[in-house]
mmCIF file of C-alpha atoms in Angstrom:
data_model
loop_
_atom_site.group_PDB
_atom_site.id
_atom_site.type_symbol
_atom_site.label_atom_id
_atom_site.label_comp_id
_atom_site.label_asym_id
_atom_site.label_seq_id
_atom_site.Cartn_x
_atom_site.Cartn_y
_atom_site.Cartn_z
ATOM 1 C CA MET A 751 -4.607 -68.580 12.758
ATOM 2 C CA VAL A 752 -3.062 -65.688 12.401
ATOM 3 C CA ILE A 753 -0.002 -64.993 14.419
ATOM 4 C CA ASN A 754 0.307 -60.868 15.317
ATOM 5 C CA ASN A 755 3.949 -59.337 16.335
ATOM 6 C CA LEU A 756 2.746 -56.071 15.717
ATOM 7 C CA ILE A 757 3.771 -53.935 19.199
ATOM 8 C CA LEU A 758 -0.265 -52.901 20.174
ATOM 9 C CA PRO A 759 -1.219 -49.404 22.128
ATOM 10 C CA GLU A 760 -2.010 -50.849 25.839
ATOM 11 C CA PRO A 761 -5.339 -49.271 25.510
ATOM 12 C CA THR A 762 -6.466 -51.277 22.285
ATOM 13 C CA LEU A 763 -4.974 -54.117 24.132
ATOM 14 C CA ARG A 764 -7.081 -53.274 27.363
ATOM 15 C CA ARG A 765 -10.453 -52.833 25.345
ATOM 16 C CA LEU A 766 -9.989 -56.180 22.337
ATOM 17 C CA PRO A 767 -10.791 -58.369 25.633
ATOM 18 C CA TRP A 768 -14.252 -56.074 26.300
ATOM 19 C CA TYR A 769 -15.355 -56.953 22.691
ATOM 20 C CA LEU A 770 -14.368 -60.530 22.614
ATOM 21 C CA ALA A 771 -16.593 -61.306 25.728
ATOM 22 C CA TYR A 772 -19.387 -59.640 24.200
ATOM 23 C CA VAL A 773 -19.275 -60.791 21.076
ATOM 24 C CA GLU A 774 -18.955 -64.158 22.915
ATOM 25 C CA ILE A 775 -22.005 -63.903 24.063
ATOM 26 C CA LEU A 776 -23.597 -62.419 21.222
ATOM 27 C CA LYS A 777 -22.491 -65.730 19.564
ATOM 28 C CA ALA A 778 -24.227 -68.100 22.253
ATOM 29 C CA GLN A 779 -27.447 -66.020 22.049
ATOM 30 C CA ASP A 780 -26.900 -67.050 17.996
ATOM 31 C CA ILE A 781 -26.436 -63.652 16.684
ATOM 32 C CA GLU A 782 -25.032 -63.522 13.075
ATOM 33 C CA TYR A 783 -24.045 -60.521 12.643
ATOM 34 C CA VAL A 784 -22.515 -57.309 15.354
ATOM 35 C CA SER A 785 -22.066 -53.383 13.952
ATOM 36 C CA SER A 786 -19.381 -51.319 15.897
ATOM 37 C CA THR A 787 -22.403 -49.204 16.973
ATOM 38 C CA GLN A 788 -23.910 -52.126 18.224
ATOM 39 C CA ILE A 789 -20.660 -52.663 19.978
ATOM 40 C CA SER A 790 -20.424 -48.633 20.601
ATOM 41 C CA ARG A 791 -24.237 -49.114 23.080
ATOM 42 C CA ALA A 792 -23.542 -52.784 24.546
ATOM 43 C CA LEU A 793 -19.572 -51.064 25.854
ATOM 44 C CA ASN A 794 -19.808 -47.252 26.075
ATOM 45 C CA VAL A 795 -16.870 -47.040 23.822
ATOM 46 C CA ASP A 796 -17.000 -44.634 20.783
ATOM 47 C CA ALA A 797 -17.647 -46.730 17.846
ATOM 48 C CA SER A 798 -14.600 -44.975 15.475
ATOM 49 C CA GLN A 799 -12.843 -46.480 18.628
ATOM 50 C CA ILE A 800 -14.442 -49.518 18.000
ATOM 51 C CA ALA A 801 -13.689 -49.641 14.060
ATOM 52 C CA LYS A 802 -9.852 -48.516 14.715
ATOM 53 C CA ASP A 803 -9.476 -51.406 17.354
ATOM 54 C CA LEU A 804 -10.708 -53.874 14.829
ATOM 55 C CA SER A 805 -9.013 -52.422 11.752
ATOM 56 C CA PHE A 806 -5.610 -53.937 13.667
ATOM 57 C CA LEU A 807 -6.934 -57.490 12.692
ATOM 58 C CA SER A 808 -7.080 -58.718 9.705
ATOM 59 C CA LEU A 809 -11.121 -58.905 9.048
ATOM 60 C CA LYS A 810 -13.462 -56.219 7.601
ATOM 61 C CA GLY A 811 -16.908 -55.369 8.715
ATOM 62 C CA LYS A 812 -19.423 -55.300 5.990
ATOM 63 C CA THR A 813 -21.453 -52.088 5.474
ATOM 64 C CA ARG A 814 -24.770 -52.176 6.966
ATOM 65 C CA ILE A 815 -24.596 -55.766 8.032
ATOM 66 C CA GLY A 816 -21.473 -55.496 10.399
ATOM 67 C CA TYR A 817 -18.763 -58.183 11.572
ATOM 68 C CA GLU A 818 -19.621 -61.646 11.066
ATOM 69 C CA VAL A 819 -19.683 -62.879 14.788
ATOM 70 C CA ASN A 820 -18.429 -66.229 14.572
ATOM 71 C CA ALA A 821 -15.331 -64.747 12.828
ATOM 72 C CA LEU A 822 -15.279 -62.056 15.149
ATOM 73 C CA VAL A 823 -15.249 -64.202 18.126
ATOM 74 C CA SER A 824 -11.954 -66.632 16.131
ATOM 75 C CA SER A 825 -10.405 -63.618 14.949
ATOM 76 C CA LEU A 826 -10.420 -61.205 18.528
ATOM 77 C CA ALA A 827 -9.077 -64.750 20.700
ATOM 78 C CA ASP A 828 -6.416 -65.704 17.748
ATOM 79 C CA PHE A 829 -4.960 -62.068 17.816
ATOM 80 C CA LEU A 830 -5.212 -61.956 21.760
ATOM 81 C CA GLY A 831 -3.054 -64.754 21.832
ATOM 82 C CA PHE A 832 -5.843 -66.830 23.766
ATOM 83 C CA ARG A 833 -6.069 -69.882 21.801
ATOM 84 C CA ILE A 834 -2.159 -70.299 22.001
ATOM 85 C CA SER A 835 -0.678 -72.149 25.147
ATOM 86 C CA HIS A 836 1.511 -70.051 26.722
ATOM 87 C CA LYS A 837 3.768 -71.675 29.512
ATOM 88 C CA ALA A 838 4.440 -69.747 32.666
ATOM 89 C CA TYR A 839 5.865 -70.947 36.516
ATOM 90 C CA ILE A 840 4.176 -69.431 39.806
ATOM 91 C CA PHE A 841 6.886 -68.076 41.874
ATOM 92 C CA GLY A 842 5.325 -68.325 45.786
ATOM 93 C CA ALA A 843 3.365 -71.058 46.351
ATOM 94 C CA GLY A 844 1.531 -68.834 49.409
ATOM 95 C CA SER A 845 -2.364 -67.976 49.342
ATOM 96 C CA LEU A 846 -2.493 -66.176 46.141
ATOM 97 C CA GLY A 847 -0.254 -68.561 44.238
ATOM 98 C CA LYS A 848 -2.413 -71.460 44.651
ATOM 99 C CA ALA A 849 -5.191 -69.974 44.115
ATOM 100 C CA LEU A 850 -3.948 -68.337 40.373
ATOM 101 C CA MET A 851 -2.528 -72.700 40.013
ATOM 102 C CA LEU A 852 -6.216 -73.715 41.204
ATOM 103 C CA ASP A 853 -8.107 -71.179 38.388
ATOM 104 C CA SER A 854 -8.734 -73.362 35.570
ATOM 105 C CA GLY A 855 -9.893 -70.015 34.129
ATOM 106 C CA LEU A 856 -6.403 -69.300 32.710
ATOM 107 C CA ALA A 857 -6.498 -71.977 31.002
ATOM 108 C CA ASN A 858 -9.105 -70.485 28.533
ATOM 109 C CA TYR A 859 -7.140 -67.389 27.557
ATOM 110 C CA GLY A 860 -3.911 -69.525 27.009
ATOM 111 C CA LEU A 861 -2.238 -69.265 30.268
ATOM 112 C CA ASP A 862 -0.600 -72.975 30.849
ATOM 113 C CA ILE A 863 0.417 -73.109 34.171
ATOM 114 C CA VAL A 864 3.428 -75.697 34.509
ATOM 115 C CA ALA A 865 5.680 -75.284 37.634
ATOM 116 C CA GLY A 866 5.675 -73.682 40.986
ATOM 117 C CA PHE A 867 8.392 -72.465 42.984
ATOM 118 C CA ASP A 868 9.117 -71.948 46.620
ATOM 119 C CA ILE A 869 11.988 -71.943 49.134
ATOM 120 C CA ASP A 870 9.486 -73.674 52.086
ATOM 121 C CA ASN A 871 10.620 -77.421 52.124
ATOM 122 C CA LYS A 872 6.927 -77.790 53.130
ATOM 123 C CA LYS A 873 5.603 -76.979 50.233
ATOM 124 C CA VAL A 874 7.394 -78.153 47.903
ATOM 125 C CA GLY A 875 7.000 -81.862 46.698
ATOM 126 C CA ASN A 876 3.400 -81.290 46.600
ATOM 127 C CA MET A 877 0.839 -80.524 43.926
ATOM 128 C CA VAL A 878 -1.432 -77.517 43.660
ATOM 129 C CA GLY A 879 -3.908 -79.212 42.166
ATOM 130 C CA ASP A 880 -1.842 -80.578 39.015
ATOM 131 C CA VAL A 881 0.671 -78.090 38.628
ATOM 132 C CA PRO A 882 3.820 -80.173 40.750
ATOM 133 C CA ILE A 883 5.918 -77.641 43.616
ATOM 134 C CA TYR A 884 9.706 -77.463 43.108
ATOM 135 C CA HIS A 885 12.053 -75.419 45.370
ATOM 136 C CA ILE A 886 13.879 -72.600 43.625
ATOM 137 C CA ASP A 887 16.657 -74.386 43.306
ATOM 138 C CA SER A 888 15.628 -76.869 41.253
ATOM 139 C CA LEU A 889 14.697 -73.761 38.684
ATOM 140 C CA ALA A 890 17.509 -74.207 36.098
ATOM 141 C CA THR A 891 16.009 -78.259 35.706
ATOM 142 C CA VAL A 892 12.587 -77.820 35.661
ATOM 143 C CA MET A 893 13.781 -74.991 32.641
ATOM 144 C CA GLU A 894 15.410 -77.327 30.604
ATOM 145 C CA SER A 895 12.557 -80.701 31.397
ATOM 146 C CA ASN A 896 9.927 -78.385 31.222
ATOM 147 C CA PRO A 897 10.427 -74.513 30.103
ATOM 148 C CA ALA A 898 8.367 -71.704 30.205
ATOM 149 C CA THR A 899 8.319 -67.711 28.677
ATOM 150 C CA ILE A 900 6.640 -66.550 31.668
ATOM 151 C CA GLY A 901 7.106 -66.081 35.162
ATOM 152 C CA ILE A 902 4.077 -65.033 37.881
ATOM 153 C CA LEU A 903 5.628 -63.575 41.022
ATOM 154 C CA THR A 904 3.277 -64.120 44.497
ATOM 155 C CA VAL A 905 6.074 -64.297 46.421
ATOM 156 C CA PRO A 906 6.119 -61.719 49.870
ATOM 157 C CA ALA A 907 7.430 -57.849 48.312
ATOM 158 C CA ASP A 908 10.874 -58.708 50.050
ATOM 159 C CA CYS A 909 11.448 -60.784 47.153
ATOM 160 C CA ALA A 910 9.644 -59.817 44.801
ATOM 161 C CA GLN A 911 12.601 -58.218 43.152
ATOM 162 C CA ASP A 912 15.478 -61.093 43.458
ATOM 163 C CA THR A 913 12.630 -63.742 42.725
ATOM 164 C CA ALA A 914 12.146 -62.041 39.443
ATOM 165 C CA ASP A 915 16.023 -61.005 39.063
ATOM 166 C CA ILE A 916 16.577 -65.329 39.428
ATOM 167 C CA ALA A 917 13.866 -66.279 36.962
ATOM 168 C CA ILE A 918 15.250 -63.645 34.605
ATOM 169 C CA GLY A 919 18.769 -65.091 34.983
ATOM 170 C CA GLU A 920 17.365 -68.515 34.112
ATOM 171 C CA GLY A 921 15.751 -67.850 30.842
ATOM 172 C CA ILE A 922 11.859 -66.199 32.348
ATOM 173 C CA ARG A 923 11.149 -63.826 29.338
ATOM 174 C CA ALA A 924 7.623 -61.688 30.877
ATOM 175 C CA ILE A 925 7.178 -61.095 34.394
ATOM 176 C CA TRP A 926 3.259 -60.778 35.774
ATOM 177 C CA ASN A 927 3.779 -59.120 38.661
ATOM 178 C CA PHE A 928 0.848 -59.548 41.727
ATOM 179 C CA THR A 929 2.782 -58.215 44.462
ATOM 180 C CA PRO A 930 3.096 -54.524 45.573
ATOM 181 C CA TYR A 931 6.079 -54.463 45.084
ATOM 182 C CA ARG A 932 7.396 -52.254 41.893
ATOM 183 C CA VAL A 933 9.834 -54.791 40.281
ATOM 184 C CA LYS A 934 12.532 -53.453 38.415
ATOM 185 C CA VAL A 935 13.581 -55.817 35.181
ATOM 186 C CA ALA A 936 16.462 -54.396 31.931
ATOM 187 C CA GLU A 937 15.210 -53.690 28.870
ATOM 188 C CA GLY A 938 13.323 -56.354 26.221
ATOM 189 C CA ILE A 939 11.824 -58.266 29.487
ATOM 190 C CA VAL A 940 8.076 -57.655 29.349
ATOM 191 C CA MET A 941 6.147 -56.492 33.005
ATOM 192 C CA SER A 942 3.014 -56.316 33.679
ATOM 193 C CA ASN A 943 1.903 -55.598 37.070
ATOM 194 C CA THR A 944 -2.292 -56.816 38.289
ATOM 195 C CA SER A 945 -2.136 -54.123 41.250
ATOM 196 C CA ILE A 946 -4.593 -55.660 43.364
ATOM 197 C CA TYR A 947 -3.378 -53.656 46.056
ATOM 198 C CA ALA A 948 -3.947 -50.326 44.252
ATOM 199 C CA HIS A 949 -7.345 -51.589 43.165
ATOM 200 C CA LEU A 950 -8.599 -51.729 46.707
ATOM 201 C CA ALA A 951 -6.796 -48.714 47.577
ATOM 202 C CA LEU A 952 -9.245 -46.940 45.065
ATOM 203 C CA ILE A 953 -11.940 -48.937 45.756
ATOM 204 C CA TYR A 954 -11.122 -47.992 49.317
ATOM 205 C CA ASN A 955 -10.738 -44.176 48.678
ATOM 206 C CA ARG A 956 -13.675 -43.620 46.346
ATOM 207 C CA LEU A 957 -16.141 -45.274 49.162
ATOM 208 C CA ASN A 958 -14.913 -42.767 51.404
ATOM 209 C CA ALA A 959 -15.224 -40.009 49.474
ATOM 210 C CA GLU A 960 -18.459 -40.144 48.903
ATOM 211 C CA ILE A 961 -19.803 -40.474 52.771
ATOM 212 C CA MET B 369 -6.459 -43.026 62.792
ATOM 213 C CA VAL B 370 -6.663 -40.389 59.541
ATOM 214 C CA ILE B 371 -9.949 -41.114 57.490
ATOM 215 C CA ASN B 372 -8.949 -39.546 53.857
ATOM 216 C CA ASN B 373 -12.256 -38.491 52.454
ATOM 217 C CA LEU B 374 -10.271 -36.629 49.758
ATOM 218 C CA ILE B 375 -10.514 -38.066 46.429
ATOM 219 C CA LEU B 376 -7.550 -38.792 45.259
ATOM 220 C CA PRO B 377 -6.381 -39.022 41.815
ATOM 221 C CA GLU B 378 -5.717 -43.188 40.140
ATOM 222 C CA PRO B 379 -1.924 -42.170 39.508
ATOM 223 C CA THR B 380 -1.531 -41.644 43.194
ATOM 224 C CA LEU B 381 -3.403 -44.085 44.342
ATOM 225 C CA ARG B 382 -1.133 -46.677 42.381
ATOM 226 C CA ARG B 383 1.824 -45.040 43.358
ATOM 227 C CA LEU B 384 0.847 -44.789 47.459
ATOM 228 C CA PRO B 385 0.920 -48.919 47.800
ATOM 229 C CA TRP B 386 4.646 -49.337 46.363
ATOM 230 C CA TYR B 387 5.812 -47.110 48.526
ATOM 231 C CA LEU B 388 3.677 -49.162 51.171
ATOM 232 C CA ALA B 389 5.608 -52.067 49.722
ATOM 233 C CA TYR B 390 9.033 -50.737 50.082
ATOM 234 C CA VAL B 391 8.911 -49.008 53.552
ATOM 235 C CA GLU B 392 7.312 -51.986 55.301
ATOM 236 C CA ILE B 393 11.004 -53.824 54.172
ATOM 237 C CA LEU B 394 12.731 -51.429 55.206
ATOM 238 C CA LYS B 395 10.607 -51.864 58.510
ATOM 239 C CA ALA B 396 11.173 -54.993 58.228
ATOM 240 C CA GLN B 397 15.216 -53.975 58.234
ATOM 241 C CA ASP B 398 14.826 -51.659 61.468
ATOM 242 C CA ILE B 399 16.186 -48.941 59.461
ATOM 243 C CA GLU B 400 15.051 -45.387 61.176
ATOM 244 C CA TYR B 401 14.386 -42.753 57.730
ATOM 245 C CA VAL B 402 13.952 -42.831 54.623
ATOM 246 C CA SER B 403 14.411 -39.902 52.204
ATOM 247 C CA SER B 404 11.817 -39.634 48.997
ATOM 248 C CA THR B 405 15.386 -39.651 46.950
ATOM 249 C CA GLN B 406 16.244 -43.287 48.360
ATOM 250 C CA ILE B 407 12.511 -44.139 47.697
ATOM 251 C CA SER B 408 13.504 -42.454 44.187
ATOM 252 C CA ARG B 409 16.323 -44.485 43.392
ATOM 253 C CA ALA B 410 14.201 -47.841 44.926
ATOM 254 C CA LEU B 411 11.490 -47.154 42.524
ATOM 255 C CA ASN B 412 11.924 -45.777 39.849
ATOM 256 C CA VAL B 413 9.598 -42.602 40.754
ATOM 257 C CA ASP B 414 10.720 -39.168 40.652
ATOM 258 C CA ALA B 415 11.293 -37.983 43.824
ATOM 259 C CA SER B 416 9.323 -34.774 43.313
ATOM 260 C CA GLN B 417 6.769 -36.659 42.727
ATOM 261 C CA ILE B 418 6.949 -38.936 45.645
ATOM 262 C CA ALA B 419 7.342 -35.791 47.778
ATOM 263 C CA LYS B 420 3.871 -34.273 45.721
ATOM 264 C CA ASP B 421 1.873 -37.931 46.435
ATOM 265 C CA LEU B 422 3.441 -37.862 50.387
ATOM 266 C CA SER B 423 2.023 -34.769 50.959
ATOM 267 C CA PHE B 424 -1.755 -35.921 50.494
ATOM 268 C CA LEU B 425 -1.209 -37.628 53.700
ATOM 269 C CA SER B 426 -0.186 -35.642 57.220
ATOM 270 C CA LEU B 427 3.286 -36.522 57.653
ATOM 271 C CA LYS B 428 6.140 -34.625 56.872
ATOM 272 C CA GLY B 429 9.686 -35.525 56.087
ATOM 273 C CA LYS B 430 12.577 -33.800 58.446
ATOM 274 C CA THR B 431 15.060 -31.361 56.384
ATOM 275 C CA ARG B 432 18.168 -33.918 55.225
ATOM 276 C CA ILE B 433 16.548 -37.374 57.422
ATOM 277 C CA GLY B 434 13.512 -37.469 55.886
ATOM 278 C CA TYR B 435 10.180 -39.731 56.635
ATOM 279 C CA GLU B 436 10.477 -42.097 60.024
ATOM 280 C CA VAL B 437 9.837 -45.472 58.599
ATOM 281 C CA ASN B 438 7.675 -46.659 61.193
ATOM 282 C CA ALA B 439 5.216 -43.423 60.672
ATOM 283 C CA LEU B 440 4.905 -43.448 57.446
ATOM 284 C CA VAL B 441 4.102 -47.378 57.545
ATOM 285 C CA SER B 442 1.039 -46.679 59.795
ATOM 286 C CA SER B 443 0.337 -43.762 57.825
ATOM 287 C CA LEU B 444 0.327 -45.282 54.343
ATOM 288 C CA ALA B 445 -1.554 -48.484 55.560
ATOM 289 C CA ASP B 446 -4.014 -46.350 57.563
ATOM 290 C CA PHE B 447 -4.545 -43.136 54.836
ATOM 291 C CA LEU B 448 -5.166 -46.084 52.210
ATOM 292 C CA GLY B 449 -7.659 -47.650 54.352
ATOM 293 C CA PHE B 450 -5.894 -51.062 54.327
ATOM 294 C CA ARG B 451 -6.528 -50.986 58.452
ATOM 295 C CA ILE B 452 -10.263 -50.754 58.431
ATOM 296 C CA SER B 453 -11.926 -53.848 57.982
ATOM 297 C CA HIS B 454 -14.681 -53.457 54.127
ATOM 298 C CA LYS B 455 -16.730 -55.948 53.888
ATOM 299 C CA ALA B 456 -17.097 -57.654 50.642
ATOM 300 C CA TYR B 457 -19.335 -60.329 49.058
ATOM 301 C CA ILE B 458 -18.577 -62.215 46.228
ATOM 302 C CA PHE B 459 -20.997 -62.974 43.336
ATOM 303 C CA GLY B 460 -20.004 -66.134 41.844
ATOM 304 C CA ALA B 461 -18.203 -69.018 43.454
ATOM 305 C CA GLY B 462 -16.200 -70.327 40.278
ATOM 306 C CA SER B 463 -12.567 -71.231 40.359
ATOM 307 C CA LEU B 464 -11.312 -67.229 40.544
ATOM 308 C CA GLY B 465 -13.976 -66.448 42.993
ATOM 309 C CA LYS B 466 -13.126 -69.619 45.212
ATOM 310 C CA ALA B 467 -9.759 -68.620 44.317
ATOM 311 C CA LEU B 468 -10.246 -65.191 46.045
ATOM 312 C CA MET B 469 -12.172 -65.974 48.868
ATOM 313 C CA LEU B 470 -9.166 -68.634 49.889
ATOM 314 C CA ASP B 471 -7.031 -66.078 49.620
ATOM 315 C CA SER B 472 -6.189 -64.671 53.260
ATOM 316 C CA GLY B 473 -3.784 -62.509 51.758
ATOM 317 C CA LEU B 474 -6.397 -59.946 50.887
ATOM 318 C CA ALA B 475 -7.740 -59.075 54.284
ATOM 319 C CA ASN B 476 -3.883 -57.720 55.736
ATOM 320 C CA TYR B 477 -5.428 -55.212 52.691
ATOM 321 C CA GLY B 478 -8.414 -54.624 54.933
ATOM 322 C CA LEU B 479 -10.789 -57.094 52.713
ATOM 323 C CA ASP B 480 -13.114 -58.744 54.833
ATOM 324 C CA ILE B 481 -14.935 -61.143 52.165
ATOM 325 C CA VAL B 482 -18.196 -62.284 54.368
ATOM 326 C CA ALA B 483 -20.503 -64.397 51.825
ATOM 327 C CA GLY B 484 -20.402 -66.118 48.663
ATOM 328 C CA PHE B 485 -23.219 -65.739 46.312
ATOM 329 C CA ASP B 486 -23.616 -68.157 43.159
ATOM 330 C CA ILE B 487 -27.319 -70.269 41.378
ATOM 331 C CA ASP B 488 -25.588 -73.846 41.717
ATOM 332 C CA ASN B 489 -27.064 -75.497 44.104
ATOM 333 C CA LYS B 490 -24.573 -77.865 44.147
ATOM 334 C CA LYS B 491 -22.099 -74.871 45.278
ATOM 335 C CA VAL B 492 -24.790 -73.401 47.823
ATOM 336 C CA GLY B 493 -25.131 -74.318 51.393
ATOM 337 C CA ASN B 494 -21.083 -74.817 51.293
ATOM 338 C CA MET B 495 -18.629 -72.959 52.493
ATOM 339 C CA VAL B 496 -15.444 -72.168 50.750
ATOM 340 C CA GLY B 497 -12.730 -72.058 53.514
ATOM 341 C CA ASP B 498 -14.857 -69.920 55.959
ATOM 342 C CA VAL B 499 -16.572 -68.025 54.186
ATOM 343 C CA PRO B 500 -20.649 -69.372 53.141
ATOM 344 C CA ILE B 501 -21.760 -69.874 49.678
ATOM 345 C CA TYR B 502 -25.177 -68.424 49.512
ATOM 346 C CA HIS B 503 -28.333 -68.698 46.375
ATOM 347 C CA ILE B 504 -28.447 -65.099 45.008
ATOM 348 C CA ASP B 505 -31.868 -64.891 45.770
ATOM 349 C CA SER B 506 -30.775 -65.134 49.187
ATOM 350 C CA LEU B 507 -29.129 -61.481 48.534
ATOM 351 C CA ALA B 508 -31.455 -59.935 50.265
ATOM 352 C CA THR B 509 -31.866 -61.749 53.718
ATOM 353 C CA VAL B 510 -27.693 -62.029 54.110
ATOM 354 C CA MET B 511 -27.392 -57.854 53.512
ATOM 355 C CA GLU B 512 -29.799 -57.803 56.320
ATOM 356 C CA SER B 513 -27.622 -59.908 58.515
ATOM 357 C CA ASN B 514 -24.390 -59.394 57.212
ATOM 358 C CA PRO B 515 -24.446 -56.024 55.504
ATOM 359 C CA ALA B 516 -21.306 -55.588 52.776
ATOM 360 C CA THR B 517 -20.529 -52.427 50.339
ATOM 361 C CA ILE B 518 -18.199 -54.087 47.762
ATOM 362 C CA GLY B 519 -19.554 -56.648 45.436
ATOM 363 C CA ILE B 520 -16.430 -59.031 44.230
ATOM 364 C CA LEU B 521 -17.756 -59.934 40.035
ATOM 365 C CA THR B 522 -16.033 -63.105 39.146
ATOM 366 C CA VAL B 523 -19.510 -64.449 37.564
ATOM 367 C CA PRO B 524 -19.642 -65.867 33.865
ATOM 368 C CA ALA B 525 -19.221 -62.566 31.452
ATOM 369 C CA ASP B 526 -22.679 -63.855 30.264
ATOM 370 C CA CYS B 527 -24.196 -63.034 33.506
ATOM 371 C CA ALA B 528 -21.707 -59.933 34.838
ATOM 372 C CA GLN B 529 -24.253 -56.532 34.100
ATOM 373 C CA ASP B 530 -27.184 -58.376 35.494
ATOM 374 C CA THR B 531 -25.233 -59.395 38.751
ATOM 375 C CA ALA B 532 -24.317 -56.014 39.574
ATOM 376 C CA ASP B 533 -27.589 -54.734 38.878
ATOM 377 C CA ILE B 534 -29.345 -57.367 41.497
ATOM 378 C CA ALA B 535 -25.800 -56.606 44.019
ATOM 379 C CA ILE B 536 -26.440 -52.814 43.400
ATOM 380 C CA GLY B 537 -30.632 -52.724 43.902
ATOM 381 C CA GLU B 538 -29.725 -54.335 47.356
ATOM 382 C CA GLY B 539 -27.542 -51.605 48.418
ATOM 383 C CA ILE B 540 -23.793 -52.993 47.014
ATOM 384 C CA ARG B 541 -22.152 -49.926 46.177
ATOM 385 C CA ALA B 542 -18.695 -51.097 44.981
ATOM 386 C CA ILE B 543 -18.096 -53.651 42.622
ATOM 387 C CA TRP B 544 -14.787 -54.900 41.970
ATOM 388 C CA ASN B 545 -15.359 -56.406 38.227
ATOM 389 C CA PHE B 546 -13.093 -59.411 37.488
ATOM 390 C CA THR B 547 -14.986 -60.404 34.688
ATOM 391 C CA PRO B 548 -13.824 -59.382 30.859
ATOM 392 C CA TYR B 549 -17.208 -58.424 30.469
ATOM 393 C CA ARG B 550 -17.355 -54.259 30.376
ATOM 394 C CA VAL B 551 -20.120 -53.495 33.493
ATOM 395 C CA LYS B 552 -21.963 -50.576 33.868
ATOM 396 C CA VAL B 553 -22.885 -48.971 36.627
ATOM 397 C CA ALA B 554 -24.983 -45.739 37.898
ATOM 398 C CA GLU B 555 -23.229 -42.569 38.674
ATOM 399 C CA GLY B 556 -22.239 -42.483 42.580
ATOM 400 C CA ILE B 557 -21.478 -46.386 42.870
ATOM 401 C CA VAL B 558 -17.692 -47.022 42.849
ATOM 402 C CA MET B 559 -16.645 -49.290 39.760
ATOM 403 C CA SER B 560 -12.964 -50.746 39.918
ATOM 404 C CA ASN B 561 -11.475 -53.481 36.607
ATOM 405 C CA THR B 562 -9.123 -55.742 37.655
ATOM 406 C CA SER B 563 -8.354 -57.342 33.824
ATOM 407 C CA ILE B 564 -6.563 -60.001 34.082
ATOM 408 C CA TYR B 565 -7.456 -60.553 30.658
ATOM 409 C CA ALA B 566 -6.254 -57.384 29.269
ATOM 410 C CA HIS B 567 -2.821 -58.012 31.622
ATOM 411 C CA LEU B 568 -2.516 -61.580 29.614
ATOM 412 C CA ALA B 569 -3.214 -60.247 26.333
ATOM 413 C CA LEU B 570 -0.065 -57.532 26.923
ATOM 414 C CA ILE B 571 2.447 -60.266 28.119
ATOM 415 C CA TYR B 572 1.355 -62.406 24.396
ATOM 416 C CA ASN B 573 1.517 -59.457 22.186
ATOM 417 C CA ARG B 574 4.483 -57.863 24.080
ATOM 418 C CA LEU B 575 6.520 -61.620 23.739
ATOM 419 C CA ASN B 576 5.436 -62.708 20.345
ATOM 420 C CA ALA B 577 6.210 -59.074 19.124
ATOM 421 C CA GLU B 578 9.815 -59.554 20.235
ATOM 422 C CA ILE B 579 10.605 -62.977 18.728
#
C-alpha cells in the first residue's frame, strides 16, 4: 500500500473521489481498461486535467489502452486513505450526530467513529448503534483507552468553538465541522467544513432566481 | 418577508450562514447591536467583505452602532430562505438517506423532507421517522399528491445518474447530491454537491502530510 504524504491541492482531492466512484462502477461491470478520454466524457472533466490528477498516483496508464480498472480502483482508494481506518469522535449526540453514528457508509471510506460525547446526562451512558456516548468530561480518559485523531463537530453553533478547543486540547488533530459556526483553530490543526446550510442556501437561492 | 431573487455569488452564500450563526449567538445573549468589525474579529473575515455581503440585504447598519442584532437575524434567515418551507424527496433510503430523514435539524433551515423513495421492497411501505418510503415507480403519483422541488440523492453511486434523470423527468428542479458520483444535469436544473468523501479525503491527506 502506498502511503501518500504529499499535500495535494484541494481541487484534486475533490476530483479524485469522482474518478474512484466512476471506476468502481466500471469494475462492477467487469470492464478491464479505461482511458482518461473515457473518464473525461463520463464526468465532464478535461482529459488533461484527469491525467494530471492521476499522475499523483504511482500508477501509469498504457498508450492507447489506458488504465487497468482494478489497479486504478485500488490505487485511488489507497491513495485517498479510504482503506485505512481513521478513528474519530463525534461531539454532540443530537440529531445530526446520531445520524452520522448510524451511517455505516462512512466506514467504507475509512472513518471509524469510536465514541460520541455530549453534556446531556440523558444521552450519556447510552449507545447509538455501536457507538458509546460519554460525558465530555470523560474525554481525557477515553482518549487514553481508545484514542482518536479526528473530531466531528455536531454540537449547537454556540458551543462549536469551545468544544473544538477542548477536543484539540486533549489531542484531537483534525476538526470536521458540520456546524454553521466558523470555528477557528491553531496552525497545524486540520480543519474541514461541511456546510450543509450553505448548500441549502445555494439551492434555495438558485431556485428562487429561476422563478 | 423579503423574497430574494438575485443570483448571489457562491462565496457570499457560503459566508452569510456564518454571519447568521454568529448573530444568533449574540441574540441569545441579549446583545442589541453588532458592528461589521466585531463580526470580522469573531469570524476572521475581512470587515469590508462583510459589509459588502450584507449590502445584498435591504438592512442598513447605523454609523458607530452597527446592525441591530434581532433585525439582522431575521433578515439573514429570511434572505437565505431558511424560514420558508421547501419540500424535498430523498432518493435512496439506505444508511445516509435514513440519517437525513431523522435529522430534525434540517427543518430549522427550511428543508421539509416529505417522502423517501427506494427500490428495495423491504423498505417500501415503511416510515423513517415521519417520512413515508415509496417505491420509485410511485414517484409520478406522489409528485401529484405531495409535490416537491428538491431531490436529495443518497442512492449508491452506480444509480446516481439514472435516479437524477428520473427525478428531473418527473419535475424535480434541484438535485442535492450526496453520492460520490458526478451527476450531470441539464441547464436550468439546480445542482449542489455535498462531497462528504472529498472532505474525508482532504482530512486524511492533511493529517498524513503532517506525520
